[in-house]
Short mmCIF file of C-alpha atoms in Angstrom, two decimals:
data_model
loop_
_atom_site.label_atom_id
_atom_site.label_comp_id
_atom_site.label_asym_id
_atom_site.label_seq_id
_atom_site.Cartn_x
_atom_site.Cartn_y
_atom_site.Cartn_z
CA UNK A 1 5.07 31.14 -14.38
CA UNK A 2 4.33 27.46 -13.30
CA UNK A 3 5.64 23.80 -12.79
CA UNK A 4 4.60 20.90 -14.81
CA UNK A 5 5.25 17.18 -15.67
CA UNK A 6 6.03 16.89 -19.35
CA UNK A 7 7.73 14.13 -21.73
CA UNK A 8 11.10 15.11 -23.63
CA UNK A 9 12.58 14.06 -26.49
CA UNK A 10 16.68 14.07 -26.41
CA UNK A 11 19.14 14.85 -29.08
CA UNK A 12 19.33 11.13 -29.46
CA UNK A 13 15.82 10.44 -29.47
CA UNK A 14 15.41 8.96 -25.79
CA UNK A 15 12.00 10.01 -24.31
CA UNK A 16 12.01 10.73 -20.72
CA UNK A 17 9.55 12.51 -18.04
CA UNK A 18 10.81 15.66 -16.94
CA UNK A 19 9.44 18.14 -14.54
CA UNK A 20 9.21 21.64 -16.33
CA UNK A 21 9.35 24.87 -14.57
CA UNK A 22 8.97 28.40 -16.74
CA UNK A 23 9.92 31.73 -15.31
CA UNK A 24 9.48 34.99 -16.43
CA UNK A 25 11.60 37.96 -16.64
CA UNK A 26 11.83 41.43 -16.52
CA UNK A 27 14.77 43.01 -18.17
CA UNK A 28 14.74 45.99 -19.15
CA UNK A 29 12.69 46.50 -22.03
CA UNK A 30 12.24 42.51 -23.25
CA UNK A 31 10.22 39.96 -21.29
CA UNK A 32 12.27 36.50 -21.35
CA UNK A 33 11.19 33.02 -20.21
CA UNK A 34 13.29 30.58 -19.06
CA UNK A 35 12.52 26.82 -18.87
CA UNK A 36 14.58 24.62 -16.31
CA UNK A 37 13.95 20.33 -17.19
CA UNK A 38 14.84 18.04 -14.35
CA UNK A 39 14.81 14.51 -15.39
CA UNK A 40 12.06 12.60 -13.04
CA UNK A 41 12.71 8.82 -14.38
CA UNK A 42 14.10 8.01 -11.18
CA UNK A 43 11.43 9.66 -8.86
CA UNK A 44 8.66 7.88 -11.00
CA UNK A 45 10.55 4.55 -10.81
CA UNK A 46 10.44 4.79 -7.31
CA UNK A 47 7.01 5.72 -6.86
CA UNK A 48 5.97 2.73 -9.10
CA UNK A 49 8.03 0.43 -6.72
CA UNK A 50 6.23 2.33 -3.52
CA UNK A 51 3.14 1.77 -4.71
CA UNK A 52 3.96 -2.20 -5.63
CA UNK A 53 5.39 -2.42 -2.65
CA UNK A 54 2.09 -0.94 -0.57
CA UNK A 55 0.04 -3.10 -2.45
CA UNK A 56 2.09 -6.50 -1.66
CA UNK A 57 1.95 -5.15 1.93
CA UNK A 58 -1.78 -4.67 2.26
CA UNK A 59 -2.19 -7.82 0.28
CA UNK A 60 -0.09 -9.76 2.99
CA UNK A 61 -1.72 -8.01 5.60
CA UNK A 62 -5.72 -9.08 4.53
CA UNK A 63 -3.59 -12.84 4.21
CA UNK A 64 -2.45 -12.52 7.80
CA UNK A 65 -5.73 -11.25 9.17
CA UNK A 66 -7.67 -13.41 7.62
CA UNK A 67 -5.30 -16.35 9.14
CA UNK A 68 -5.86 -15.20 12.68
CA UNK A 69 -9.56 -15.10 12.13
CA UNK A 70 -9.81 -18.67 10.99
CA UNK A 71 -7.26 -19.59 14.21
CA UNK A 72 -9.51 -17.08 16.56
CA UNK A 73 -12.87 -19.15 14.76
CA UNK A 74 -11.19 -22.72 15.51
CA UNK A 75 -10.56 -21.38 19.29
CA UNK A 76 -13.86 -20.80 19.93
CA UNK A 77 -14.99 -24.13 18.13
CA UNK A 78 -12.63 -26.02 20.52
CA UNK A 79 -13.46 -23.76 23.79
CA UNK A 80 -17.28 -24.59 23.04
CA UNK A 81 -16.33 -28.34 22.47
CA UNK A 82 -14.64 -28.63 25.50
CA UNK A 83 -17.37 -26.69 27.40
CA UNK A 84 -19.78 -29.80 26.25
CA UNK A 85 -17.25 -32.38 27.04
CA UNK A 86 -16.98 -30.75 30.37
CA UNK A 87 -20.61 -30.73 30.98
CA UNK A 88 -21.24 -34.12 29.37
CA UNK A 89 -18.58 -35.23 31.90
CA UNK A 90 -20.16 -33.84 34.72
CA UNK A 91 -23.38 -35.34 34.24
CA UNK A 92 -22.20 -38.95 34.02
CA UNK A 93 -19.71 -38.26 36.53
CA UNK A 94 -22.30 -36.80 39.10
CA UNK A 95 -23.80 -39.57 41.68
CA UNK A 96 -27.59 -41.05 40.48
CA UNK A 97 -30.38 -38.94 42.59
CA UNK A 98 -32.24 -41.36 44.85
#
């Protein structure tokens, strides 16, 4: 009849998530529904620590890129400093015009 996430209580008063699935069945002249609880704790655990671990992961990442862009920014400062230098250079370095 359908599939479900649902919270259990056991005999010793644990709670626990548990996925619930109910059938239905025919026989003979009764209808009788049967209910089969898997115990999900685990899955759940480790789709809390997937999910931590995604978000370290893109946290590192936007770290990392924003690194590179600084570096990539401080390239081009340099490049463009040397480019002056260079020209600077070349102007006091190039022979008076009579």
């Amino acid at each position: 009849v359908g599939i479900g996430e649902v919270v259990v209580q056991r005999k010793n008063g644990e709670v626990f998530p548990a996925e619930a699935s109910i059938s239905r069945l025919q026989l003979s002249d009764q209808v009788v529904y049967t209910d089969m609880l898997q115990d999900i704790s685990d899955r759940q655990k480790a789709e809390h620590e997937l999910q931590r671990l995604n978000q370290e992961l893109e946290t590192r990442v936007k770290q990392r890129t924003q690194q590179l862009q600084n570096q990539i920014e401080q390239q081009k400062q340099t490049e463009q400093a040397l480019r002056e230098s260079e020209e600077m250079f070349r102007h006091r370095a190039s022979p008076p015009i009579p």
